[in-house]
Coordinates of C-alpha atoms in Angstrom, one line a residue:
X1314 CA 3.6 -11.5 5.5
X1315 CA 0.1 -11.7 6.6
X1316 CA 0.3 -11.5 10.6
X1317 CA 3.8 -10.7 11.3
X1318 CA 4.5 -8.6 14.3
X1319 CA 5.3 -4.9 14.5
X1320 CA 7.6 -4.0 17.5
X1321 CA 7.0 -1.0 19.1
X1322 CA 10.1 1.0 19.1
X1323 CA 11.3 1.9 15.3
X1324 CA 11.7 5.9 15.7
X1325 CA 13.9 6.3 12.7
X1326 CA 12.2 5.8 9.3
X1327 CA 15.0 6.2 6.7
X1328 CA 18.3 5.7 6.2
X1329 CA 20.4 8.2 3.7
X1330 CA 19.5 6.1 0.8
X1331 CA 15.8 5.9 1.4
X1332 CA 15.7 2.2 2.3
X1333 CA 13.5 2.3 5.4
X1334 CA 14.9 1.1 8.8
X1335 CA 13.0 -1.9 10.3
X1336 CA 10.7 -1.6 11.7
X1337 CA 9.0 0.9 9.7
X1338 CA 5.4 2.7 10.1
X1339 CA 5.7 2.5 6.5
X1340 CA 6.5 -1.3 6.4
X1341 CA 2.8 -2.2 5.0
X1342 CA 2.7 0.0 2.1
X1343 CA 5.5 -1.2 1.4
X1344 CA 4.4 -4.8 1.3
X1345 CA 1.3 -3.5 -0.8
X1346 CA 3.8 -2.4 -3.0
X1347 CA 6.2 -5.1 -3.9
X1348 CA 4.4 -7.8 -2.9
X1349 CA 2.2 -8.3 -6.0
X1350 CA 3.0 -12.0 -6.8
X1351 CA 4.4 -15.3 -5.3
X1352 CA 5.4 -16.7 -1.9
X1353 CA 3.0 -13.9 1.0
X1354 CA 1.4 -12.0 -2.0
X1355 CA -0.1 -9.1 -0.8
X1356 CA -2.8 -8.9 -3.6
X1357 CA -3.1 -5.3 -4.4
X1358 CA -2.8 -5.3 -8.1
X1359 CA -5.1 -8.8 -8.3
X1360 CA -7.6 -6.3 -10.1
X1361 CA -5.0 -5.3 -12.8
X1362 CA -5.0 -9.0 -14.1
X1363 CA -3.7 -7.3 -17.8
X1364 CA -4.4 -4.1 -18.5
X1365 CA -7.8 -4.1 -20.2
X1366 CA -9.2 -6.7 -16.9
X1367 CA -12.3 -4.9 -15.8
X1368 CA -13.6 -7.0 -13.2
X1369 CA -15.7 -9.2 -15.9
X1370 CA -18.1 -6.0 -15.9
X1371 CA -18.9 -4.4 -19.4
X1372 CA -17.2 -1.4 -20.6
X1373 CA -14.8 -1.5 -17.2
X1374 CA -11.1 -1.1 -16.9
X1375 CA -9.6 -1.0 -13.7
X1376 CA -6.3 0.7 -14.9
X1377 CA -8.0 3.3 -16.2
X1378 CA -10.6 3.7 -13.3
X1379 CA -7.6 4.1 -11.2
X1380 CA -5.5 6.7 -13.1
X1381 CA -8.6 8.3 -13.4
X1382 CA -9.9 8.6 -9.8
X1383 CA -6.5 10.0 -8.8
X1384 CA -6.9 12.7 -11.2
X1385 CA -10.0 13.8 -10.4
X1386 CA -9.0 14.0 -6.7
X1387 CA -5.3 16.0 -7.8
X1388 CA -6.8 18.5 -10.2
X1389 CA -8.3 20.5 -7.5
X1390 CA -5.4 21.2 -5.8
X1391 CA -5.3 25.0 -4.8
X1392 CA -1.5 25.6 -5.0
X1393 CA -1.3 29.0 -3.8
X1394 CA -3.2 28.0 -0.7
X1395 CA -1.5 24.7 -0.6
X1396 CA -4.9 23.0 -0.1
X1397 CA -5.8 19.9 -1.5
X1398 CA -4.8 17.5 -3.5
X1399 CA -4.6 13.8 -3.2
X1400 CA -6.5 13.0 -0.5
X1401 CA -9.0 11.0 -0.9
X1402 CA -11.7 13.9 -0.9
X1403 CA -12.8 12.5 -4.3
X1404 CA -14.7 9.8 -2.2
X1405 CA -17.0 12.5 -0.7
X1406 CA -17.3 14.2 -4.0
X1407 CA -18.6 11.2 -6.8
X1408 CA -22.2 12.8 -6.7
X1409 CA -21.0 15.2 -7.7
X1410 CA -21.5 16.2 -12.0
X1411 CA -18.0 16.4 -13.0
X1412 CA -17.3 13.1 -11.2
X1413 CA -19.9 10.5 -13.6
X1414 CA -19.8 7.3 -13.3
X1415 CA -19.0 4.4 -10.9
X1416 CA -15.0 4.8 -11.1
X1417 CA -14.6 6.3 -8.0
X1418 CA -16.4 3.8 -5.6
X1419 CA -15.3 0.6 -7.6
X1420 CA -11.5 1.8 -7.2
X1421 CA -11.9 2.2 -3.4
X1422 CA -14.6 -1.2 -3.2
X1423 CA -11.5 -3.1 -4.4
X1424 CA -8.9 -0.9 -2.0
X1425 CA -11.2 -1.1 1.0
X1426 CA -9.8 -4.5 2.0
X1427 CA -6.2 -3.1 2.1
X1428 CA -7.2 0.2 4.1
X1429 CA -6.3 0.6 7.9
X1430 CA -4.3 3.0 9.6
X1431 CA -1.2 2.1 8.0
X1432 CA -1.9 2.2 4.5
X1433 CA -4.8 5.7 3.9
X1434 CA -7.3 5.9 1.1
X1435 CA -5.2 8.5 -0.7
X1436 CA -1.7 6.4 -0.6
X1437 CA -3.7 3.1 -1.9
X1438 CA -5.3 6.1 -4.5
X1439 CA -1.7 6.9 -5.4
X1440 CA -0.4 3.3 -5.4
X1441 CA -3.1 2.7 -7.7
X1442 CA -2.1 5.1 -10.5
X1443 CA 1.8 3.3 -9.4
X1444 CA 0.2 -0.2 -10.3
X1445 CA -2.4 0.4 -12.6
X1446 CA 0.5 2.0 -15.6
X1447 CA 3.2 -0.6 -14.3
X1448 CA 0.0 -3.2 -15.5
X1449 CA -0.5 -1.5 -18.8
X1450 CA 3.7 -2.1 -19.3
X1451 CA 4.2 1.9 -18.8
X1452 CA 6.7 3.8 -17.2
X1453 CA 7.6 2.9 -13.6
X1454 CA 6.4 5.9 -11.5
X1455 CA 8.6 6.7 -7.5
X1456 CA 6.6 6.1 -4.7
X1457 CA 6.6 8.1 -1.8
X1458 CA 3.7 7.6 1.4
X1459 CA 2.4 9.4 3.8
X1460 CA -0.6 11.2 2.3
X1461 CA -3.4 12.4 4.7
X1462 CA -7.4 11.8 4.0
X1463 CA -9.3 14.8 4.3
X1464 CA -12.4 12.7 5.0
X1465 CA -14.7 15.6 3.3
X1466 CA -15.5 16.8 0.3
X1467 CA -13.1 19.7 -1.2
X1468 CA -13.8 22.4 -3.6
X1469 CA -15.3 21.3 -6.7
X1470 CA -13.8 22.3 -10.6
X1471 CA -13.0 19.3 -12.0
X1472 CA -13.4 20.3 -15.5
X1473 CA -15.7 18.9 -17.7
X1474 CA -16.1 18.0 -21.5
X1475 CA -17.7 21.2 -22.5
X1476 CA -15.6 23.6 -20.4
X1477 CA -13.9 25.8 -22.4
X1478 CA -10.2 25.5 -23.0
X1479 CA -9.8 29.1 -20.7
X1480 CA -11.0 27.5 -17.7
X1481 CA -9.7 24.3 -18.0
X1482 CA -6.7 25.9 -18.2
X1483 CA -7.4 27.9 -15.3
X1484 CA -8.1 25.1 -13.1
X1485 CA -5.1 23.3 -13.9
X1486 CA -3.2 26.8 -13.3
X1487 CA -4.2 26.6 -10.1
X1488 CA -3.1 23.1 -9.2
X1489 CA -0.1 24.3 -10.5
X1490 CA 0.3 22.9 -13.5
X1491 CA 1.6 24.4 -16.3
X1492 CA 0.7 24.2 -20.0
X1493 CA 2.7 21.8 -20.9
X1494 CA 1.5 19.8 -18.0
X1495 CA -1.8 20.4 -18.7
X1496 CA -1.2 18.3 -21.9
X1497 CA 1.1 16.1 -20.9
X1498 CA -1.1 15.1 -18.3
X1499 CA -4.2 14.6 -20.4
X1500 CA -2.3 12.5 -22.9
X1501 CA -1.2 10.4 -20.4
X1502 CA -4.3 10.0 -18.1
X1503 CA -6.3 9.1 -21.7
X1504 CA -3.7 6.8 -22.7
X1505 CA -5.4 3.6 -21.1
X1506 CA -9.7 3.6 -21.1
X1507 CA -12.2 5.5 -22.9
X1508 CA -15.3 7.9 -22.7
X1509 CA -18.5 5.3 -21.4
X1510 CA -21.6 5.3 -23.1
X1511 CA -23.7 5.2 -19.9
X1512 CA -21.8 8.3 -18.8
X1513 CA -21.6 10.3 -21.5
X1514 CA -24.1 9.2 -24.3
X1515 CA -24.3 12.6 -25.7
X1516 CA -20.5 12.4 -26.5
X1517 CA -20.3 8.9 -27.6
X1518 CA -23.9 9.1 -29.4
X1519 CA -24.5 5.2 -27.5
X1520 CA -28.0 5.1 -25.9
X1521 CA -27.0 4.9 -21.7
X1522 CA -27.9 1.2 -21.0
X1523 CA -26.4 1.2 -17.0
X1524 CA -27.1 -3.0 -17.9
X1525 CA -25.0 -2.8 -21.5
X1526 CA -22.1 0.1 -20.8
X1527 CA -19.9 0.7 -23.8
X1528 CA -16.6 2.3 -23.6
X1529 CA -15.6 3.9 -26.9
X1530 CA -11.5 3.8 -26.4
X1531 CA -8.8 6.9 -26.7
X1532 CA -7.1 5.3 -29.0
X1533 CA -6.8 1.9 -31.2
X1534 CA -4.7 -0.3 -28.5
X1535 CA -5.9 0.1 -25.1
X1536 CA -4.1 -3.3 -23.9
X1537 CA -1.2 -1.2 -23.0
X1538 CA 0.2 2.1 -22.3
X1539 CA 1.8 3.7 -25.5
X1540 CA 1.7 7.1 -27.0
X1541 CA -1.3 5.7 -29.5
X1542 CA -3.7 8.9 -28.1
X1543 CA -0.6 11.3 -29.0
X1544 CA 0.5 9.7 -32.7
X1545 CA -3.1 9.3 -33.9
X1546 CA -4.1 12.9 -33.2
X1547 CA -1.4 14.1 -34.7
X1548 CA -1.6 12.0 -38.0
X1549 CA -5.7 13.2 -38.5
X1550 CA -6.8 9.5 -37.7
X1551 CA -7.6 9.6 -34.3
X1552 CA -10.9 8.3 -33.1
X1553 CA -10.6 9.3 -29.7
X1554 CA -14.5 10.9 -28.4
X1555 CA -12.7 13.9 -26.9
X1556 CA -11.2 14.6 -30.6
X1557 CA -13.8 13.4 -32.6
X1558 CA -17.4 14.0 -31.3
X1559 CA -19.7 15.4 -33.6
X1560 CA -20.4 18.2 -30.9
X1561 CA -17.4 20.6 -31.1
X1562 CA -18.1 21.9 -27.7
X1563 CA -17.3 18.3 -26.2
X1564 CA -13.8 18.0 -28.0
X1565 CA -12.3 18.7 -24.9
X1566 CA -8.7 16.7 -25.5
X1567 CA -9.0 18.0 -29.1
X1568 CA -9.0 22.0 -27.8
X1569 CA -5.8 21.2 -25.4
X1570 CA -4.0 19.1 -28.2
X1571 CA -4.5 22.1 -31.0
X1572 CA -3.7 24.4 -28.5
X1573 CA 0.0 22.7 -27.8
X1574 CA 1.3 20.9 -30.8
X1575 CA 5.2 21.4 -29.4
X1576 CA 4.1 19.2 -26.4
X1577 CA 2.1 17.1 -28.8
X1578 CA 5.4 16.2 -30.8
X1579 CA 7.6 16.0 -28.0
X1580 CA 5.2 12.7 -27.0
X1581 CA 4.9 11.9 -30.6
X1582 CA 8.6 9.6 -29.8
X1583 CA 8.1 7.0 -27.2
X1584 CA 10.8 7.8 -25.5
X1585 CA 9.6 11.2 -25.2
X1586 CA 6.0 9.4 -24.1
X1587 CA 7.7 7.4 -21.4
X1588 CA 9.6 9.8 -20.0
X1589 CA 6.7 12.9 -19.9
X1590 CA 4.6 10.8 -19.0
X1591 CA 6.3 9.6 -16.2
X1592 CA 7.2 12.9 -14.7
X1593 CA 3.9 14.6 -14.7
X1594 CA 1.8 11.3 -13.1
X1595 CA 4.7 11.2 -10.5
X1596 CA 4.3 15.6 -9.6
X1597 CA 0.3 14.5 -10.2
X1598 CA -0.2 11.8 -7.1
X1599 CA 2.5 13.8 -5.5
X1600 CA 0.6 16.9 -5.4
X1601 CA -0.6 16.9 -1.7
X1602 CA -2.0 19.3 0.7
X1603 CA 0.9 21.8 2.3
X1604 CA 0.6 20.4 5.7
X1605 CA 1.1 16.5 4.2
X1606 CA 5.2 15.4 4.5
X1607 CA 5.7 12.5 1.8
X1608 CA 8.5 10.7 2.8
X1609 CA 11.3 10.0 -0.1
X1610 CA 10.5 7.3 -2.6
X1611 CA 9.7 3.6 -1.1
X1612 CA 12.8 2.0 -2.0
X1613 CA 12.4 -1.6 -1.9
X1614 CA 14.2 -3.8 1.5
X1615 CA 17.1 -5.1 0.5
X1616 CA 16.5 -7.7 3.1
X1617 CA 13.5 -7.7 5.2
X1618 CA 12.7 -9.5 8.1
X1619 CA 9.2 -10.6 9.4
X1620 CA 8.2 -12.3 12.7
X1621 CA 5.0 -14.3 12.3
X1622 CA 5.0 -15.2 15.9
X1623 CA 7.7 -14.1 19.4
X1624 CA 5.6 -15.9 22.0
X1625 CA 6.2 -17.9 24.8
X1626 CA 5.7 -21.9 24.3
X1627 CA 4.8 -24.7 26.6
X1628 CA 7.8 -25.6 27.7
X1629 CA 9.1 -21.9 29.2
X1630 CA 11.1 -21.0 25.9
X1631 CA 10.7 -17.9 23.3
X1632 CA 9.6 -19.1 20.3
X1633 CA 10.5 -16.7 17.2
X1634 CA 9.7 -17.6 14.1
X1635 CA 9.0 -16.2 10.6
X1636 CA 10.4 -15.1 7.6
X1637 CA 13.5 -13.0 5.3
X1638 CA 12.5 -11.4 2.1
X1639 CA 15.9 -10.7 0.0
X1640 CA 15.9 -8.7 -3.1
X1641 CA 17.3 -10.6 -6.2
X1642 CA 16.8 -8.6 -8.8
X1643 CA 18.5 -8.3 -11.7
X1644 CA 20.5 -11.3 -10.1
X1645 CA 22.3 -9.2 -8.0
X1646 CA 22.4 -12.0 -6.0
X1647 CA 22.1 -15.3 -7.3
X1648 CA 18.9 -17.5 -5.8
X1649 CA 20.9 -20.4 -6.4
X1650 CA 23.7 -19.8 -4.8
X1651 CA 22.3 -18.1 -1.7
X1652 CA 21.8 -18.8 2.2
X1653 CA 20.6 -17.1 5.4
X1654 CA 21.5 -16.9 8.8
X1655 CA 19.6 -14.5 11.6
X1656 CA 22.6 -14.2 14.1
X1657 CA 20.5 -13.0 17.6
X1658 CA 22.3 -11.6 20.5
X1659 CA 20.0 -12.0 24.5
X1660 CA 20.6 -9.7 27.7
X1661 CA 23.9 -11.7 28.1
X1662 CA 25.4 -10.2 24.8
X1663 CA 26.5 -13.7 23.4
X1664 CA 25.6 -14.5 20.1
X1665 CA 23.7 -17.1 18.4
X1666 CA 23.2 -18.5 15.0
X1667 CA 19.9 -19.5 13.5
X1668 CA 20.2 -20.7 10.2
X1669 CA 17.0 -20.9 7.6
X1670 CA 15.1 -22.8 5.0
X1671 CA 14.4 -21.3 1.6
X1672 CA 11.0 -21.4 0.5
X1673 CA 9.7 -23.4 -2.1
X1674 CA 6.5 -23.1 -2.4
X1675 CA 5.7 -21.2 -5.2
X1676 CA 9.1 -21.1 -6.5
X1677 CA 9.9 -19.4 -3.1
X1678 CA 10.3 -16.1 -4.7
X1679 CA 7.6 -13.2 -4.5
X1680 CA 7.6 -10.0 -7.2
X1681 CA 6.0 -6.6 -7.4
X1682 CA 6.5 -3.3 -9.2
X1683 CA 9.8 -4.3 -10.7
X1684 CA 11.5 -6.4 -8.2
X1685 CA 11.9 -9.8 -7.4
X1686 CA 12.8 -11.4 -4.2
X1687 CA 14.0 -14.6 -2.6
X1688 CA 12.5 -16.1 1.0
X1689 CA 13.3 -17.4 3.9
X1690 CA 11.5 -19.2 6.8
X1691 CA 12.9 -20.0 10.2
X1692 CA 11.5 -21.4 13.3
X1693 CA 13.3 -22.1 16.6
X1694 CA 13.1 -21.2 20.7
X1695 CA 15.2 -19.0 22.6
X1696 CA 15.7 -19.3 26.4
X1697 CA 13.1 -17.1 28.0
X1698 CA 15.2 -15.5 31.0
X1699 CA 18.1 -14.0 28.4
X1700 CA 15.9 -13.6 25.8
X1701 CA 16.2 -11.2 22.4
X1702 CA 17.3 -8.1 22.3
X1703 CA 17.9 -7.6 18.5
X1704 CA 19.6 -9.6 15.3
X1705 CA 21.4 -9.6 12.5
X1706 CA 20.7 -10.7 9.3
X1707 CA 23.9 -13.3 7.8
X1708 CA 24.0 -13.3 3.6
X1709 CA 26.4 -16.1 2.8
X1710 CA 27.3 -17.6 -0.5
X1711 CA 27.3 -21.3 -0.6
X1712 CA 30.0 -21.7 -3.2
X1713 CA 32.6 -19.5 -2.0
X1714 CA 31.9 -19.5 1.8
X1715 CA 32.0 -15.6 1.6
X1716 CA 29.5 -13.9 4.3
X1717 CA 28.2 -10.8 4.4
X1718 CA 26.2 -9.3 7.7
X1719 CA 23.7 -6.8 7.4
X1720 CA 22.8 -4.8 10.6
X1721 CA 19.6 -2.6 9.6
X1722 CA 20.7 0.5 7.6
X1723 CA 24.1 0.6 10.1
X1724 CA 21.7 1.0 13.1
X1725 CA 23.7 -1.7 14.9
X1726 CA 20.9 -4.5 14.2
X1727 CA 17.2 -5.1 14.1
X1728 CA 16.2 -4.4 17.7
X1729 CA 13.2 -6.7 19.3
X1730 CA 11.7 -6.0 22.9
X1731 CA 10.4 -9.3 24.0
X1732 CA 9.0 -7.7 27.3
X1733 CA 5.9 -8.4 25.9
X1734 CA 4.8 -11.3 24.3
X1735 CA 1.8 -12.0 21.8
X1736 CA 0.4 -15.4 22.4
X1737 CA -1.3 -16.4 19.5
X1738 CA -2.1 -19.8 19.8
X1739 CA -3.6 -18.6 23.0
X1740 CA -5.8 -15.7 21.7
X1741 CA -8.8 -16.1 19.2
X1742 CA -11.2 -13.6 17.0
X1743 CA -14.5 -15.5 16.9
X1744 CA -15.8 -15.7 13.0
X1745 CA -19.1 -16.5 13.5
X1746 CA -21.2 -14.1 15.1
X1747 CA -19.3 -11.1 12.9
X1748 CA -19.9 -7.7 13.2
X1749 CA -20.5 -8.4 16.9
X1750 CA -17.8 -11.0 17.9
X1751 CA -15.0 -12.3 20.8
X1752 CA -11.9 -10.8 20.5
X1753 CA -9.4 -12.6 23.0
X1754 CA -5.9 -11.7 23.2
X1755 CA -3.4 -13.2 25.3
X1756 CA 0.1 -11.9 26.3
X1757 CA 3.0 -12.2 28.7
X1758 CA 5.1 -9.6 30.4
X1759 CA 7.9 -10.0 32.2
X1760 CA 7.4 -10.1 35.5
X1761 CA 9.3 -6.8 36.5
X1762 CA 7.1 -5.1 34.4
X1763 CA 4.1 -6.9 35.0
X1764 CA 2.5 -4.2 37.1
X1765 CA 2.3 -2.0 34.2
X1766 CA -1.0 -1.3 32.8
X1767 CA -1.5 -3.3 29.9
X1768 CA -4.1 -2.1 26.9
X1769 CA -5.2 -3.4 24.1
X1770 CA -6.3 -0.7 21.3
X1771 CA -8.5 -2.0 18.4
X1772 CA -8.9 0.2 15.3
X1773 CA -12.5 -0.4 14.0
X1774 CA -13.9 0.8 11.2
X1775 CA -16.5 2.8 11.6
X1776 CA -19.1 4.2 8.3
X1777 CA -18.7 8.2 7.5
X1778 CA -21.8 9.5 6.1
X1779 CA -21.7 10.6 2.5
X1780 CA -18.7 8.5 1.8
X1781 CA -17.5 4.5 1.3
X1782 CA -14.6 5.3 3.6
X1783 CA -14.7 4.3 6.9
X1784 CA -12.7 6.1 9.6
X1785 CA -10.9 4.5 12.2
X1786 CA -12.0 4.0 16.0
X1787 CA -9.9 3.2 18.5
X1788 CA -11.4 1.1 21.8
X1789 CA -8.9 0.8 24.6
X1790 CA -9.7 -2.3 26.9
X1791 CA -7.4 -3.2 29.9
X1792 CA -5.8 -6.8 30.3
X1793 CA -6.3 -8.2 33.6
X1794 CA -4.3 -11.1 35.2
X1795 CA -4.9 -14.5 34.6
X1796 CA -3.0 -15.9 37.4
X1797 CA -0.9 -18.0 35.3
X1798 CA 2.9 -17.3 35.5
X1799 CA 6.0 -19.1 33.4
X1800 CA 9.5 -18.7 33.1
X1801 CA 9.6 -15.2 34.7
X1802 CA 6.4 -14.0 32.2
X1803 CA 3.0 -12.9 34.0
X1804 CA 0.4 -14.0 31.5
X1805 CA -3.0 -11.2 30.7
X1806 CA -5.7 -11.8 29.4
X1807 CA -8.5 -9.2 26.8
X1808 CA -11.8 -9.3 25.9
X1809 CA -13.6 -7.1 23.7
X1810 CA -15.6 -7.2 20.5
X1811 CA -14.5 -6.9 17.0
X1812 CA -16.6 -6.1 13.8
X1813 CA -14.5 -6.6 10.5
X1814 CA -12.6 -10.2 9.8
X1815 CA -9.5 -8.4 8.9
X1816 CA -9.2 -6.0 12.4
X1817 CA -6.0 -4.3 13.4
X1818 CA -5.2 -3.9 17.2
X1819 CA -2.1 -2.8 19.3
X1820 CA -0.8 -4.6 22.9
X1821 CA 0.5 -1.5 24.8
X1822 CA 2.5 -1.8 27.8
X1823 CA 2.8 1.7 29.8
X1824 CA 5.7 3.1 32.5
X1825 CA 8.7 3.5 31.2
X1826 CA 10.1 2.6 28.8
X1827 CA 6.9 2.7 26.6
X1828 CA 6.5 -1.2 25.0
X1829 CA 4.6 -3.7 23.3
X1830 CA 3.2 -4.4 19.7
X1831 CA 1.8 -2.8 17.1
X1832 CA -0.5 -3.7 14.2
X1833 CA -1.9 -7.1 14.7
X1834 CA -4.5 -8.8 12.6
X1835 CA -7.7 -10.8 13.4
X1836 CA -7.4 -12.1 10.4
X1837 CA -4.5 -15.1 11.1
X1838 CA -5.9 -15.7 14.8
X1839 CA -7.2 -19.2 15.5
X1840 CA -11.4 -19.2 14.8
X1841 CA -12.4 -20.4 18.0
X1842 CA -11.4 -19.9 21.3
X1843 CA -10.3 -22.8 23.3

C-alpha cells in the first residue's frame, strides 16, 4: 500500500519457512512483487502488458530487454574471485561495444520510479527477469533479495556475436557456468526477442534506421516463452539470425547449439524447456558478488498488515488505520466466506477487537507472480494514554464461526511502538516548486520521551556520473518543538527541502530504546501546507 508506515523495530527477517516476519526491510520488494494487479497495485510489471508490449516503440520488447539486461550484467561474474555478478554494474557499462543498443537504459528508465533504498537497481534487474518470463507464460523463477549495486562499471567480456565458441566458453567458465549451462542459458535468454536491425545490421542485413528499428525474432512465436528457439534448430528450419546469418562468423547461437546437441534435445520436450530453463535463469540472477547474502526465496504473506496512518487526531485519540492483504490462492481460503478481525492489546494488556470491511473496489482482490489475495480496510481510534503495543490478526469463517488467530510467524504478534507518531494530515511536501520544495513533517512523542532528539533523514537521489542510477543521500534535519502538547504527546515540527515527488524519509527518535519510523513517502502527503 502506497504510504503505509514502517515501524522501526522488526530485527528478525524470516521465519523457518521463509515467510518474512512483519515488519520486514524486505516488505517493499515484496510488494513489487505480488502486487502486480488490483486493489494497491504496485505497478512493476505495467511494462509487460503481454509479452511482445514494447512500450509502442518499434522493434522493442520489454520482456526481452529485461532478460537481456540481467544477462549481460551476470555473465561477468568472476567465480573464483567471487566478484561480480548482478549488480547493476551493467548501468555503468552500456557504452560499452558488447552492450549495443538502448536495452539497458530503457529497462532501468521504466525501474527508476520503483528504486530507493529498499528495493536496489540489481533486485528490480532480477525481479525483472522474475516478471518479464512470468509475462511471456514461462516458468515461474524463486525470488530471493538483497543484491548490492556496485555503482561502477566491472570488467568487461560480455561475449559478442563473432567471438569464437572458445572464448565464449571461457567467459561463461568463469561465471561458473558449465556447458550445459552455457546452452541452456542461451536457449532460454533467446527464447523471447530478437537480434535489432539498428544494432546489428550486419547480422540482420536491415539498413540501421535508429527512426525504423527492426527486430528479426529467435524464433516463429515470440508472444510467449516456449522451446520454439530449441525445436526449430534442431529440425533445420530455424530462422533465428544467430543460426542463420549469411556470415558464419556471426552464428554465434548456431556454434553453442552444434557444439551440445544432448542439451539441445533435453529442451527439445517442454517439460524439459520449462524445467532447464527455470533452473539456470534462477542460478543466473542469483549469481551475486561473494560478499552479497540473498536472503531465501520471497515467499508471499500469508496475511499482511499495512498501516496507512497511527497518528494522533483532534480529539486526543490514536487513530490507526489501514489495511490486511490475505492470500487466497488456489482458494485456500474461500473470499466468500471470509472475515477479519485485528485484536490489539495497549500498555494495560487488555484486549480489543477491531473488526474490518472487505474491499470492493476492484473486486477487492489484488494478484502478482502467481498469487491472489483478498483485502481488508479498517479505520478506528485508540485511547492515547494506553495506547498500542502490538496485534493480532483474527481469520474467521462466516459460515461455521470457526476462528483462526495468527500472531506473526509465532513471534507473539505484530508489535507497534506508538511513541512516535506521524501526523500526516499535519505535514505537507509542496509539488510546485519541485526539485527545490517544502518538506514539512509533523510528529508527536510522548511526553517522557519528548526530550529525545528527534531527526528526520531524507534519502535523495542524487545523479552518478557515467550512469542513469542515482545514489542515495541522506540529510538529517532536527525537529524542534512547536509548543503544542495533547493527551500526553509533545508535538515537533521539520523543515527541509525535497527534490523528487516520490521521496523517502525516516522520523528517528534517539536514547534508548532507539524509535520512530521508517520509509515514508512524499508521494501520499497533502500538496500544500496549511
Amino acid at each position: 500500500m502506497k504510504g503505509s508506515i514502517t515501524l522501526a523495530f522488526a530485527l528478525v527477517q524470516f521465519s523457518a519457512a521463509s515467510q518474512l516476519v512483519w515488519p520486514s526491510k524486505w516488505d517493499e520488494v515484496e510488494d513489487l512483487l505480488y502486487m502486480q494487479g488490483g486493489y494497491n497495485k504496485r505497478g512493476l510489471a505495467d511494462a509487460l502488458r503481454t509479452c511482445e508490449f514494447g512500450s509502442n516503440n518499434p522493434g522493442q520488447q520489454n520482456t526481452a530487454e529485461w532478460l537481456r539486461t540481467a544477462f549481460h550484467d551476470v555473465i561477468t561474474h568472476d567465480a573464483k574471485a567471487g566478484t561480480g555478478g548482478l549488480d547493476a554494474s551493467i548501468y555503468w557499462e552500456s557504452s560499452r561495444p558488447e552492450n549495443p543498443g538502448m536495452a539497458f537504459n530503457n529497462t532501468f528508465g521504466f525501474f527508476y520510479g520503483f528504486h530507493n533504498q529498499r528495493a536496489s537497481a540489481s533486485d528490480l534487474t532480477a525481479l525483472g527477469t522474475v516478471l518479464a518470463v512470468g509475462a511471456c507464460e514461462g516458468p515461474s523463477i524463486p525470488f530471493r533479495a538483497g543484491r548490492v549495486d556496485a555503482y561502477k562499471a566491472g570488467p568487461s567480456g560480455v561475449p559478442e556475436p563473432s567471438t569464437n565458441l572458445k572464448d565464449t566458453f571461457s567467459a561463461f567458465t568463469k561465471a561458473g557456468f558449465t556447458k550445459e549451462d552455457m546452452t541452456a542459458m542461451v536457449a532460454c535468454g533467446h527464447a523471447i526477442g530478437g537480434v535489432h536491425s539498428v544494432d546489428f545490421p550486419e547480422i540482420v542485413e536491415i539498413k540501421a534506421d535508429p527512426n525504423n528499428d527492426t527486430s528479426v525474432p529467435f524464433q516463429k512465436d515470440i508472444t510467449s516463452f516456449h522451446n520454439g528457439i530449441v525445436t526449430e534448430y534442431l529440425a533445420g528450419t530455424s530462422k533465428n539470425p544467430l543460426v542463420a546469418a549469411k556470415n558464419a562468423t556471426l552464428r554465434s547461437d548456431k556454434r553453442i547449439f552444434d557444439n551440445d546437441k544432448a542439451t539441445m534435445k533435453k529442451l527439445a520436450t517442454k517439460a524439459g524447456f520449462k524445467s532447464m530453463c527455470a533452473d539456470i535463469l534462477t542460478r543466473m540472477i542469483d549469481t551475486v558478488p561473494k560478499s552479497v547474502q540473498l536472503t531465501p526465496v520471497l515467499e508471499a504473506y500469508d496475511f499482511r498488515p499495512y498501516i496507512t496512518e497511527l497518528s494522533l487526531n483532534s480529539k486526543g485519540r490514536i487513530h490507526w488505520t489501514g489495511s490486511v492483504r490475505v492470500k487466497i490462492t488456489n482458494n485456500i481460503r474461500d473470499n466468500n466466506d471470509l472475515a477479519i478481525n485485528l485484536i490489539y492489546a495497549g500498555r494495560d494488556g487488555k484486549k480489543v477487537t477491531v473488526p474490518t470491511q472487505q474491499v470492493t473496489f476492484q473486486g477487492g482482490t489484488s494478484n502478482g507472480a502467481g498469487q491472489l489475495f483478498a483485502n481488508f480496510e479498517y479505520d478506528t481510534t485508540i485511547d492515547a494514554k494506553n495506547g498500542i503495543t502490538k496485534f493480532w490478526i483474527q481469520e474467521v469463517k462466516p459460515s461455521t464461526k470457526a476462528t483462526v488467530t495468527h500472531d506473526n510467524q509465532k513471534t507473539g504478534g505484530y508489535k507497534v511502538d506508538d511513541t512516535v507518531l506521524y501526523q500526516l494530515q499535519q505535514s505537507c511536501a509542496v509539488l510546485e516548486t519541485l526539485p527545490n520544495a517544502p518538506l514539512v513533517v509533523t510528529a508527536m512523542v510522548r511526553d517522557a520521551r519528548a526530550k529525545d532528539p528527534l531527526t528526520l533523514r531524507v534519502a535523495h537521489k542524487k545523479p552518478v556520473k557515467g550512469s542513469i542510477v542515482p545514489k542515495f543521500q541522506t540529510e538529517i534535519t532536527n525537529f524542534k518543538a512547536t509548543g503544542k502538547k495533547s493527551a500526553g504527546f509533545t508535538a515537533f515540527q521539520a523543515k527541509t527541502k525535497y527534490e523528487e515527488q516520490n521521496t523517502y524519509f525516516d522520523i528517528v527518535l534517539g536514547g534508548k530504546p532507539a524509535s520512530g519510523i521508517q520509509f515514508l513517502t512524499s508521494q501520499v502527503m497533502p500538496a500544500k501546507c496549511s
